[in-house]
Amino acid sequence: MFIMSKNRGPFCTERALLACVLFLAAKTATAAPTLIPFPREVHTEGQVSLARGVSVRALGTDADDKFAASELVATLAERGVRSVPSGFPVVLLRSQNPQATALLREEKIAFDPAMRDEGYVVIVSAHDAYVIGATSAGVFYGAQTLKQMVSGSGKEAHLTTGLLRDWPAMRYRGVDDDLSRGPFPTLEFQKHQIAVLASFKVNLYSPYFEHTLEYDANPLAAPPGSTMSKEDVAELVKFARQYHVTIVPEQEAFGHLHHVLKYEAYSTLAETPHGHVLSPVQPGSLDLIKSWFGEIAANFPSPFIHIGADETFELGTGQTKPEVDQRGLGPVYADFLTQIDAALKPLNRKLLFWGDIAMNDPSVVKNLPKDMIALPWVYGPQKSYDRYIQPFVDQHIETWVAPGDANWRVVYPIADNAFRNIQGFVRDGQRMGSTGALITVWNDDGEGLFNQDWYGVLFGAAASWQPGESDIAQYQAAFAPVFYGDLSGKLDQAHREIMAAQALIGGNNDTFWLDPWSPVGQLAAPKLRPKLHEMRLHAEQALILLDQARSQQPSLREQDALLGLEVGARRLDFIGMKFQLADEMAAAYARAYALPDDGKHTTEKRELLYSITSMNGRCQDLRDGYSQIKELYRRLWLTENRPYWIDNVLVRYDLRIEKWQQRSDDLNAVIDDWQRTKQLPPADKVGIPTLEQQ
C-alpha cells in the first residue's frame, strides 16, 4: 500500500516500494476520487460494489461515534444503499482501539499528533472499510469522506477502495450568515445548512444579527416573524453539536444598528439621530451591550462571541464629534472596543471583531485589546492579502480571515470573484498564522438566497481545511458530483456557463430592475449592447444543461439549489432580453413613424406597431418575463426562508409587471388612435426613446 500526498508527492511504505516505483512510472494507479475537501494523502485502488447493502457500526460506546454511524447509514439510504446485517462491513473506531492500532501498524500508517483533534484515516478494501479517528470529530469527518467515496445509487452504488489520511490546516472553519437584511431562514433550513456544511468539514456557523435575535430585556427591535427565539437557539445548538458545529452568534455592538436605533426608546444612544452607530460617549450604550451579550452568553454555549464593530462610518459626525476632533477617530474607536472587551470579560468568552480598522488606520491596532480575535476582511481578488493581516500579527492578535461569497446585490453569486478572493485570502492567512476562516454571505439589498451560495461557500470549506493554495479547477470538477450527485458533467458546465455570462455583464440586481427606457437605462445600454447576444447564449446554455441533467438524473440531490441555479440563469438571460427588446421596440416605432400613411404601407406599419404591443408583443414579453421569474423566485425563497420580508422583494416584480402592462395599454391606445386618425405621435411623446437617444 502507498499513499498519494497532495502536497508532498508519493509517500511509500517499505513494503510498497515496488508499487511506488510502478506508480511513478505510470503517473497514476487509478483516477483520483472527487472529494471536497481533497485529502492530504490519497491512494485509490479500484471499486467495490455496495449492491448487497452495508453494515455500519461504531465500536465502543461513544454516543458521538454512534451518531456518525447512524448519519452515514441515513445518507447511504437516501442513495438507495440498504443497511442490512449481511451488507458490506463499515467500522468506525478510535485510533486508541487495539483493532485500529493493529490496522495502522499493518498498513504502516502513522497517526501523527497533528491529526489528533480532527484528523482521520480511511481504509477500504474489497472486503471491508474502516474509519479511524482519535476523537469523535475525527471519526465524524472520516465518515463524511467515506460518503463521498460512494458513487452511483441503489444496485449501481460502488465504494472506492484504497487509503486516505487527512487533517485540517485551520482549526476554525466557518460561515457567517446574514440574518438581518431581508431573508430569515426557517429553523429546518438552518439545520439543513449545518448538516451540509458539516459534511464538508465546516465546524462553525455564525448567524449575523443586527436586530433579529430576541432579547427578554430589549424586545422592541425584533421584528415579528423574523427572529430567533431562545427556543430556536436551544434547538439549533443541540442539533449542531451532533455535527461538531459550534454556533457562534454575531450581534453588532457598534455600527450596523439602524434597525435598533430607529426606535425612539434608543434615541439617546445613537451617534446621529436614528442613525446606525452607537455613541461611545453615552453610558447607556455600554449598558445595552452588556444586556444583549449577557443573554447571548446564557443561550449560546459557544466559547466565541462576535461583536461585529465594522463600518462605523458615522462615528465622529454626531455625539462624539468633539472627542474625535480632539483625539482622532482611531483612538475613540479603539477605546470603545477596549471598554466593550472589559465589560464582557465576566462572560468568559473570546470576542471576535471585524478587522477593517487595519485597512482604515493601521496605527490604531496597537491600542486594541490583545485577547480579542480580529477578522480582517476584503472581498476582491488580490495578489496578496498580507497588508490586511500583518497589522494584527505585529501586535500578536489572533486572526481569522474573512473572504466573501460575492453574493450581494447580484442576480447570482459571482463565483470567479469568490473563488479567487477565498483562495488568496485563506492561503495568505494560513501562511501568516491565522487560526480560522469565516466565509461571509451578505444580503445587502434583501434579495440574496442561500440556496444560490453553495458553490462559493463550499469552496471556502475546502480552502480552510486544505493546506496552502487550494486548486480552484480541482474543486470545480468535484463540486457537481459531490454536491448534486451529477456524474454527467452537465451541472459543472452549467455553472461555468453562468460564470461566462457574468464575465460579460456582471449581472447586478440594479441592472435586472433597471428600466431600459429611463435616463439611467439609456446610459447603461451602449455598454451592454455588444455583449448581450453572447451573454444570453451562455445563460440559456446553462438552462439547457440544467434541464438535461434534471431529466436524465431524477435522483439528483439538492433540488432547491438547482432551482437557485435556474433562477440565476433566467435573471441573467432576462437582463439581456430586456435591453434587446427595448431597442427593438424603439426601432420598430421609429420605422412605423417614418412610413407614409398612404395606404400602401398600412399593413407594414400595423405589424411594426403590433410587434411592440399585441398578443405577442415585446411589452408583453417583458411583463411576462418579470412575472415568470417572480414566481420562481417566490418558490426559491420559501424553500429556505420564513415569509417575512418577501413582499418587499416581490413588490419590485409587481411594479415592473405593472410598468410594462401600463406601457402596453398606453401604446394600444396610440395604435387605436392611429387606426382612426392615421396619425402617430413622435416617439418621445409616448415614452419611447428616439434613435438619437440610444
XYZ file of C-alpha atoms in Angstrom:
694
model
C 0.000 0.000 0.000
C 1.150 3.547 -0.669
C -0.304 6.962 -0.221
C -0.549 9.837 -2.670
C 0.135 13.093 -0.891
C -1.364 16.180 -2.466
C 1.445 18.326 -1.127
C 4.469 16.074 -0.887
C 4.071 13.649 -3.767
C 4.090 9.851 -3.303
C 4.804 8.636 0.233
C 5.920 4.988 0.260
C 5.918 2.387 2.975
C 8.789 -0.098 2.945
C 6.630 -2.960 1.772
C 5.219 -0.877 -1.072
C 8.462 0.420 -2.593
C 7.968 -1.544 -5.793
C 4.392 -0.330 -6.059
C 5.585 3.255 -5.684
C 8.157 2.787 -8.425
C 5.489 1.398 -10.722
C 3.212 4.283 -9.783
C 5.826 6.887 -10.572
C 6.356 5.321 -13.954
C 2.654 5.219 -14.762
C 1.888 8.586 -13.091
C -1.332 7.309 -11.561
C -2.728 3.974 -10.442
C -6.393 4.916 -10.704
C -8.268 8.123 -11.227
C -8.358 10.239 -8.091
C -11.780 10.316 -6.438
C -13.819 13.509 -6.478
C -13.583 14.695 -2.891
C -14.230 18.035 -1.161
C -12.055 18.951 0.686
C -9.395 16.936 -1.107
C -7.419 14.933 1.474
C -3.714 15.443 2.040
C -2.847 11.825 1.280
C -4.835 9.565 -1.029
C -4.284 6.241 -2.704
C -7.126 4.633 -4.622
C -7.091 1.096 -5.968
C -10.468 0.334 -7.519
C -14.096 -0.056 -6.511
C -16.255 -2.494 -4.615
C -19.987 -2.923 -5.187
C -22.471 -1.979 -2.468
C -25.330 -3.762 -4.180
C -25.757 -6.074 -1.184
C -26.074 -3.101 1.158
C -23.898 -2.026 4.063
C -23.480 -2.938 7.691
C -22.223 0.118 9.578
C -21.211 0.016 13.221
C -19.254 2.157 15.641
C -17.053 0.213 18.040
C -17.272 1.332 21.632
C -19.975 3.198 23.493
C -19.336 6.791 22.477
C -22.629 8.485 21.572
C -20.984 10.813 19.036
C -19.463 7.891 17.149
C -22.804 6.128 17.125
C -24.397 9.279 15.712
C -21.718 9.399 12.990
C -22.571 5.782 12.126
C -26.325 6.419 12.044
C -25.863 9.574 9.980
C -23.749 7.614 7.494
C -26.442 4.932 7.294
C -29.122 7.582 6.689
C -27.131 9.239 3.900
C -26.474 5.933 2.155
C -30.141 5.015 2.489
C -31.052 8.237 0.663
C -28.859 6.971 -2.161
C -30.596 3.613 -2.244
C -27.956 1.667 -0.315
C -29.681 -0.521 2.282
C -28.442 -1.142 5.793
C -28.507 -4.907 6.384
C -26.556 -7.203 8.768
C -25.028 -9.076 5.826
C -24.019 -5.912 3.989
C -20.535 -4.637 3.229
C -18.899 -4.021 6.636
C -18.043 -0.426 7.578
C -16.482 0.071 11.006
C -15.914 3.379 12.821
C -13.348 3.220 15.589
C -10.938 5.288 17.639
C -7.229 5.230 16.978
C -6.633 4.054 20.561
C -8.689 0.917 19.920
C -6.481 -2.212 19.654
C -8.077 -3.107 16.316
C -7.280 0.368 14.969
C -3.732 0.151 16.291
C -3.283 -3.182 14.510
C -4.704 -1.841 11.242
C -2.470 1.226 11.309
C 0.556 -0.933 12.096
C -0.298 -3.346 9.285
C -0.622 -0.515 6.779
C 2.447 1.229 8.236
C 0.443 4.422 8.751
C 1.338 6.941 11.439
C -1.431 8.750 13.270
C 0.558 11.960 13.701
C -0.004 14.420 16.587
C -1.306 16.976 14.062
C -4.134 14.554 13.298
C -5.339 14.148 16.853
C -8.104 16.738 17.135
C -9.877 16.280 13.806
C -7.761 14.034 11.601
C -8.738 10.614 10.336
C -7.686 7.599 8.333
C -9.974 5.713 5.941
C -9.011 2.200 4.830
C -11.211 0.459 2.250
C -10.510 -2.996 0.859
C -12.603 -5.303 -1.279
C -13.896 -6.885 1.936
C -14.451 -4.096 4.464
C -13.910 -0.434 5.341
C -12.564 1.287 8.439
C -12.763 4.892 9.552
C -10.261 5.729 12.288
C -10.074 8.931 14.324
C -8.555 9.872 17.661
C -11.623 11.935 18.566
C -15.305 11.932 17.779
C -14.709 14.809 15.355
C -12.067 12.811 13.517
C -14.378 9.813 13.251
C -17.199 12.028 12.007
C -15.048 13.705 9.344
C -13.710 10.373 8.187
C -17.288 9.177 7.755
C -18.057 12.280 5.678
C -15.179 11.460 3.359
C -16.341 7.855 3.099
C -19.742 9.157 1.905
C -18.050 10.980 -0.946
C -16.203 7.804 -1.921
C -19.568 6.251 -2.813
C -20.617 6.789 -6.429
C -23.886 5.817 -8.023
C -27.011 4.718 -6.185
C -29.004 1.611 -5.367
C -27.722 -1.526 -7.045
C -25.239 0.591 -9.021
C -23.589 2.077 -5.943
C -19.852 1.495 -5.615
C -17.296 2.419 -2.965
C -13.788 3.461 -3.963
C -11.149 1.244 -2.382
C -7.828 2.472 -1.086
C -6.423 4.512 1.754
C -6.774 8.155 2.834
C -5.109 10.154 5.590
C -6.166 13.701 6.329
C -6.322 16.530 8.872
C -7.202 20.235 8.700
C -4.920 23.156 8.016
C -7.043 25.588 10.064
C -8.629 24.935 13.439
C -11.739 27.039 12.819
C -13.671 26.785 9.560
C -16.920 28.668 9.385
C -19.636 30.546 7.549
C -21.032 33.927 8.587
C -24.692 34.056 7.512
C -26.506 37.410 7.272
C -29.882 37.112 9.038
C -30.652 40.822 9.295
C -31.107 42.280 5.815
C -34.192 40.525 4.486
C -34.335 36.738 4.175
C -34.633 34.956 7.503
C -34.279 31.158 7.362
C -36.618 28.638 8.843
C -35.184 26.549 11.633
C -35.407 23.497 9.396
C -33.316 25.160 6.728
C -30.724 26.201 9.278
C -30.477 22.557 10.294
C -30.023 21.631 6.653
C -27.294 24.260 6.314
C -25.468 22.860 9.313
C -25.732 19.248 8.169
C -24.438 20.106 4.690
C -21.676 22.399 5.921
C -20.534 19.780 8.434
C -20.352 17.177 5.680
C -17.706 19.412 4.084
C -15.928 19.730 7.458
C -17.101 23.200 8.453
C -17.157 23.458 12.252
C -18.564 26.973 12.858
C -21.862 28.552 11.850
C -22.155 32.239 12.715
C -25.597 33.837 12.360
C -25.303 37.609 11.911
C -27.744 39.702 13.932
C -28.426 43.405 13.978
C -31.957 43.279 15.407
C -33.247 39.773 14.647
C -32.300 37.953 17.856
C -34.951 38.051 20.567
C -33.927 39.614 23.891
C -36.045 39.450 27.031
C -34.755 42.798 28.312
C -34.848 44.556 24.925
C -37.657 43.053 22.848
C -38.645 46.192 20.913
C -36.468 45.922 17.799
C -37.045 42.247 16.990
C -39.490 42.091 14.039
C -42.326 39.577 14.434
C -41.791 36.634 12.119
C -38.095 37.288 11.568
C -36.215 36.487 14.748
C -34.508 33.657 16.546
C -36.101 32.937 19.891
C -34.380 31.325 22.863
C -36.183 28.112 21.950
C -34.902 28.296 18.361
C -31.371 28.862 19.621
C -31.521 25.938 22.039
C -32.809 23.578 19.361
C -30.239 24.687 16.788
C -27.341 24.480 19.246
C -28.372 20.959 20.236
C -28.714 19.906 16.606
C -25.379 21.430 15.583
C -23.479 19.796 18.434
C -24.109 16.365 16.895
C -22.430 17.579 13.716
C -19.430 19.060 15.541
C -20.554 22.558 14.595
C -20.369 25.415 17.079
C -22.940 28.195 16.719
C -21.035 31.477 17.083
C -23.528 34.335 17.455
C -22.684 37.707 15.969
C -24.538 40.670 17.415
C -23.439 44.012 16.044
C -22.302 46.090 19.028
C -21.158 49.374 17.498
C -22.275 50.033 13.909
C -24.974 48.495 11.690
C -27.645 49.157 14.306
C -30.142 51.371 12.485
C -32.975 48.890 12.990
C -32.470 49.282 16.736
C -31.680 52.981 16.825
C -34.670 53.953 14.674
C -36.814 53.345 17.769
C -37.281 56.367 19.986
C -36.525 54.332 23.109
C -32.875 54.201 21.967
C -32.679 57.727 20.547
C -30.221 58.985 23.161
C -27.745 56.215 22.306
C -27.429 56.990 18.591
C -24.372 58.819 17.314
C -26.695 60.620 14.889
C -30.498 60.798 15.121
C -31.987 57.404 14.242
C -28.651 56.510 12.651
C -26.513 53.375 12.510
C -23.838 53.736 15.205
C -23.967 53.532 18.998
C -22.371 56.572 20.584
C -19.374 55.697 22.814
C -19.906 58.820 24.925
C -23.281 57.597 26.181
C -23.043 55.300 29.235
C -26.267 53.666 28.136
C -24.535 52.269 25.035
C -22.334 50.024 27.147
C -25.297 49.083 29.336
C -27.234 47.947 26.260
C -24.260 45.903 25.037
C -23.856 44.209 28.422
C -27.562 43.367 28.475
C -27.507 41.905 24.966
C -24.414 39.818 25.421
C -25.391 38.631 28.874
C -28.430 36.983 27.294
C -26.333 35.699 24.379
C -23.876 34.054 26.774
C -26.765 32.433 28.647
C -28.248 30.947 25.461
C -25.224 30.161 23.281
C -22.585 27.861 24.825
C -20.017 28.855 22.197
C -16.558 29.813 23.507
C -16.691 32.669 20.966
C -18.959 35.693 20.647
C -18.731 38.046 17.664
C -19.315 41.738 18.413
C -19.057 42.999 14.810
C -17.802 46.600 15.168
C -17.262 47.207 11.448
C -18.133 50.123 9.177
C -18.756 52.677 11.931
C -18.922 55.406 9.310
C -20.986 57.847 11.385
C -18.539 57.841 14.299
C -17.330 61.385 14.879
C -20.183 63.036 12.987
C -22.589 63.355 15.908
C -22.305 62.992 19.664
C -18.617 62.049 19.575
C -17.570 64.831 17.193
C -15.839 66.971 19.855
C -13.869 63.990 21.157
C -12.941 62.765 17.670
C -11.902 66.278 16.669
C -9.630 66.406 19.726
C -8.213 62.878 19.832
C -8.799 61.392 16.372
C -11.200 58.797 15.023
C -8.947 55.766 15.571
C -8.297 56.292 19.278
C -12.006 56.859 20.004
C -12.860 53.648 18.145
C -10.138 51.635 19.893
C -11.127 52.937 23.327
C -14.730 51.855 22.865
C -13.663 48.350 21.774
C -11.474 48.212 24.865
C -14.443 49.211 27.014
C -16.606 46.538 25.394
C -13.899 43.939 25.943
C -13.614 44.861 29.622
C -17.385 44.977 30.136
C -17.843 41.492 28.676
C -14.880 39.896 30.491
C -17.159 38.274 33.118
C -18.799 36.226 30.351
C -15.524 34.282 29.872
C -15.870 34.229 26.106
C -13.374 35.020 23.381
C -14.559 38.090 21.483
C -14.347 38.345 17.699
C -14.460 41.657 15.835
C -14.261 42.720 12.192
C -10.752 43.931 11.462
C -11.399 46.684 8.934
C -9.729 49.149 11.309
C -6.436 47.776 9.953
C -7.449 48.987 6.493
C -8.547 52.407 7.713
C -5.971 53.216 10.395
C -3.337 50.503 10.996
C -1.620 52.608 13.654
C -4.604 52.141 15.962
C -4.243 48.350 16.079
C -1.616 48.638 18.814
C -4.299 50.096 21.096
C -6.730 47.209 20.671
C -7.151 44.508 23.331
C -4.747 41.644 22.671
C -7.153 38.977 23.894
C -9.679 39.530 21.094
C -9.681 37.802 17.702
C -9.554 40.082 14.654
C -11.279 39.142 11.412
C -9.665 41.132 8.600
C -11.956 41.199 5.584
C -11.795 42.329 1.989
C -13.821 40.893 -0.868
C -11.955 41.468 -4.102
C -9.375 39.206 -5.764
C -5.874 40.465 -4.956
C -2.353 39.159 -5.440
C -1.622 39.415 -1.731
C -3.691 39.913 1.407
C -0.757 40.348 3.755
C -1.437 44.015 4.463
C -4.843 43.220 5.937
C -3.438 40.616 8.310
C 0.012 41.968 9.157
C -1.048 44.817 11.500
C -2.677 42.270 13.826
C 0.206 39.806 13.562
C 2.600 42.589 14.540
C 0.564 43.178 17.710
C 0.219 39.450 18.498
C -3.560 39.498 17.999
C -5.068 36.228 16.785
C -6.703 36.413 13.359
C -9.314 34.606 11.334
C -9.554 35.667 7.697
C -12.963 36.571 6.292
C -13.299 36.428 2.500
C -16.724 36.673 0.841
C -19.021 34.655 -1.393
C -19.592 37.666 -3.738
C -23.348 37.102 -3.466
C -24.538 40.586 -2.542
C -26.527 42.784 -4.946
C -26.205 40.321 -7.842
C -28.653 38.004 -9.574
C -26.336 35.055 -8.817
C -23.085 34.963 -6.813
C -20.030 35.905 -8.883
C -18.124 32.655 -8.422
C -14.933 33.827 -10.128
C -14.573 36.684 -7.646
C -15.457 34.470 -4.702
C -13.063 31.692 -5.685
C -10.079 33.982 -6.158
C -10.814 36.008 -3.026
C -11.197 32.883 -0.892
C -8.200 31.141 -2.444
C -5.794 34.022 -1.882
C -7.040 35.235 1.479
C -7.089 31.772 3.058
C -3.682 30.930 1.557
C -2.114 34.063 2.989
C -3.938 33.659 6.272
C -2.547 30.175 6.729
C 0.968 31.355 5.922
C 0.678 34.208 8.420
C -0.705 32.102 11.243
C -4.457 32.773 11.059
C -6.223 30.074 13.034
C -9.540 30.286 11.235
C -11.510 31.334 8.178
C -15.064 32.679 8.192
C -16.670 32.814 4.741
C -19.149 35.678 4.623
C -22.584 35.744 2.995
C -24.331 39.138 2.829
C -27.856 40.147 1.813
C -27.296 43.871 1.398
C -30.438 44.551 -0.653
C -32.549 41.800 0.885
C -32.646 39.616 -2.245
C -29.827 37.117 -1.672
C -30.846 33.496 -1.120
C -28.555 30.908 0.455
C -29.570 28.156 -1.961
C -27.588 30.124 -4.536
C -24.499 30.337 -2.318
C -23.299 26.751 -2.025
C -20.839 26.891 -4.938
C -18.731 29.609 -3.316
C -19.324 28.742 0.327
C -18.193 25.140 -0.052
C -15.018 26.238 -1.806
C -14.387 28.188 1.385
C -14.921 24.993 3.365
C -12.389 23.195 1.193
C -9.819 26.012 1.235
C -9.881 26.367 5.023
C -9.381 22.610 5.539
C -6.754 22.098 2.839
C -3.204 23.419 3.345
C -1.785 26.153 1.144
C -3.389 27.464 -2.028
C -6.453 25.442 -2.934
C -6.901 24.352 -6.535
C -9.982 26.066 -7.991
C -10.187 23.853 -11.077
C -9.977 20.701 -8.965
C -12.792 21.973 -6.774
C -14.974 22.917 -9.733
C -14.589 19.469 -11.255
C -15.584 17.830 -7.969
C -18.442 20.123 -6.954
C -21.305 18.805 -9.086
C -20.547 15.100 -8.494
C -20.142 15.590 -4.743
C -22.873 18.165 -4.055
C -25.551 17.213 -6.564
C -24.535 13.635 -7.321
C -24.267 14.610 -11.010
C -21.982 12.294 -12.950
C -22.858 13.669 -16.401
C -20.717 16.798 -16.249
C -23.709 18.910 -17.265
C -24.098 20.774 -13.991
C -20.389 21.525 -13.859
C -20.698 23.042 -17.322
C -23.881 24.883 -16.334
C -22.008 26.640 -13.547
C -19.234 27.524 -15.976
C -21.780 28.946 -18.441
C -23.172 31.160 -15.679
C -19.652 32.369 -14.924
C -19.063 33.103 -18.625
C -22.269 35.142 -18.764
C -21.285 37.059 -15.646
C -17.845 37.782 -17.074
C -19.563 39.720 -19.865
C -22.081 41.869 -17.967
C -21.621 41.179 -14.241
C -25.294 40.730 -13.516
C -26.110 43.243 -10.805
C -29.571 43.369 -9.284
C -29.702 47.058 -10.213
C -29.348 46.103 -13.877
C -32.079 43.485 -13.533
C -34.511 46.090 -12.192
C -33.354 48.928 -14.423
C -35.870 50.391 -16.873
C -34.034 50.396 -20.231
C -36.004 53.472 -21.344
C -35.108 55.509 -18.274
C -32.239 58.037 -18.463
C -30.028 55.684 -16.443
C -31.053 52.742 -18.620
C -30.180 54.648 -21.774
C -26.741 55.434 -20.344
C -26.156 51.774 -19.467
C -27.398 50.309 -22.752
C -24.472 51.233 -25.053
C -22.029 49.388 -22.787
C -24.243 46.331 -22.618
C -25.416 46.018 -26.231
C -22.251 44.483 -27.745
C -22.244 41.723 -25.122
C -25.905 40.810 -24.813
C -26.097 38.178 -27.555
C -23.128 36.198 -26.297
C -24.171 36.616 -22.679
C -27.665 35.286 -23.367
C -26.311 32.271 -25.202
C -24.260 31.351 -22.130
C -27.186 31.851 -19.748
C -29.534 29.859 -21.972
C -27.000 27.068 -22.386
C -26.879 26.837 -18.591
C -30.662 26.406 -18.574
C -30.491 23.719 -21.262
C -27.795 21.792 -19.402
C -29.724 22.102 -16.159
C -32.889 20.738 -17.761
C -30.987 17.844 -19.329
C -29.302 16.963 -16.044
C -32.613 17.008 -14.188
C -34.453 14.883 -16.752
C -31.643 12.348 -17.150
C -30.924 12.025 -13.414
C -34.140 12.260 -11.360
C -32.242 11.359 -8.193
C -30.048 14.472 -8.212
C -29.537 15.878 -4.738
C -30.071 19.453 -3.535
C -33.001 20.187 -5.818
C -33.591 23.548 -4.142
C -30.058 24.632 -5.033
C -30.788 23.588 -8.621
C -33.806 25.885 -8.535
C -31.431 28.601 -7.308
C -29.195 27.964 -10.306
C -32.202 28.179 -12.628
C -33.384 31.469 -11.133
C -29.891 32.922 -11.524
C -29.626 31.854 -15.172
C -33.103 33.135 -16.002
C -32.436 36.502 -14.392
C -29.196 36.854 -16.361
C -30.946 35.919 -19.609
C -33.752 38.353 -18.875
C -31.328 41.245 -18.431
C -30.156 40.661 -21.993
C -33.659 40.123 -23.353
C -34.931 43.319 -21.718
C -32.339 45.567 -23.321
C -32.605 43.833 -26.686
C -36.406 44.037 -26.836
C -36.381 47.637 -25.627
C -34.102 48.522 -28.541
C -36.267 46.571 -30.978
C -39.400 48.378 -29.817
C -37.751 51.768 -30.203
C -36.534 50.837 -33.688
C -39.939 49.469 -34.697
C -41.722 52.633 -33.603
C -39.204 54.816 -35.429
C -39.752 52.840 -38.649
C -43.512 52.934 -38.271
C -43.446 56.685 -37.620
C -41.301 57.252 -40.722
C -43.599 55.301 -43.063
C -46.085 57.390 -45.005
C -49.774 56.929 -44.338
C -50.607 56.369 -47.991
C -52.461 53.099 -47.764
C -49.618 51.131 -49.352
C -47.762 50.804 -46.037
C -50.692 50.229 -43.706
C -50.021 46.535 -43.166
C -46.298 47.055 -42.619
C -46.932 49.910 -40.227
C -49.562 47.968 -38.296
C -47.286 44.947 -37.899
C -44.432 47.117 -36.676
C -46.708 48.596 -34.028
C -48.120 45.186 -33.122
C -44.550 43.934 -32.615
C -44.371 46.417 -29.744
C -47.676 45.592 -28.101
C -50.159 42.918 -29.061
C -50.897 39.322 -28.172
C -47.194 38.522 -28.690
C -45.752 41.988 -28.373
C -42.478 42.802 -26.734
C -44.144 44.783 -23.954
C -45.971 41.587 -23.086
C -42.715 39.634 -23.277
C -41.136 41.857 -20.646
C -44.232 41.797 -18.464
C -44.343 38.006 -18.753
C -40.614 37.681 -18.053
C -40.857 39.514 -14.754
C -43.994 37.539 -13.893
C -42.376 34.171 -14.587
C -39.226 34.959 -12.645
C -41.288 36.360 -9.770
C -42.987 33.004 -9.319
C -39.702 31.063 -9.493
C -38.089 33.493 -7.046
C -41.019 33.168 -4.642
C -40.703 29.377 -4.738
C -36.966 29.598 -4.149
C -37.387 32.000 -1.220
C -39.834 29.685 0.517
C -37.533 26.655 0.181
C -35.389 28.216 2.884
C -36.943 31.314 4.435
C -39.861 32.450 6.506
C -42.428 34.576 4.647
C -41.295 37.750 6.430
C -39.816 40.368 4.059
C -40.643 38.502 0.850
C -43.239 41.114 -0.105
C -40.535 43.780 -0.056
C -38.868 41.961 -2.936
C -41.958 40.746 -4.773
C -43.355 44.277 -4.902
C -40.453 45.172 -7.164
C -41.595 42.470 -9.579
C -45.150 43.764 -9.308
C -44.068 47.305 -10.129
C -42.162 46.145 -13.238
C -45.054 43.951 -14.327
C -47.370 46.926 -13.899
C -44.983 49.247 -15.751
C -44.864 47.071 -18.866
C -48.583 46.367 -18.697
C -49.262 50.109 -18.452
C -46.947 50.796 -21.380
C -48.777 48.137 -23.325
C -52.132 49.708 -22.540
C -50.907 53.211 -23.384
C -49.402 52.099 -26.696
C -52.515 50.116 -27.572
C -54.422 53.369 -27.175
C -51.905 55.051 -29.516
C -52.436 52.297 -32.092
C -56.210 52.630 -31.809
C -55.920 56.368 -32.408
C -53.649 55.791 -35.386
C -56.092 53.361 -36.952
C -58.780 56.015 -36.643
C -56.781 59.148 -37.493
C -53.797 57.760 -39.435
C -51.571 59.921 -37.225
C -48.762 58.713 -34.932
C -47.313 60.983 -32.237
C -43.499 61.302 -32.016
C -41.751 58.604 -30.009
C -40.812 60.868 -27.121
C -44.478 61.799 -26.668
C -45.358 58.179 -25.914
C -42.383 57.411 -23.668
C -40.194 55.620 -26.223
C -36.597 56.808 -26.711
C -35.788 58.109 -30.166
C -32.989 56.520 -32.156
C -30.878 59.612 -31.459
C -31.228 58.998 -27.729
C -29.952 55.416 -27.933
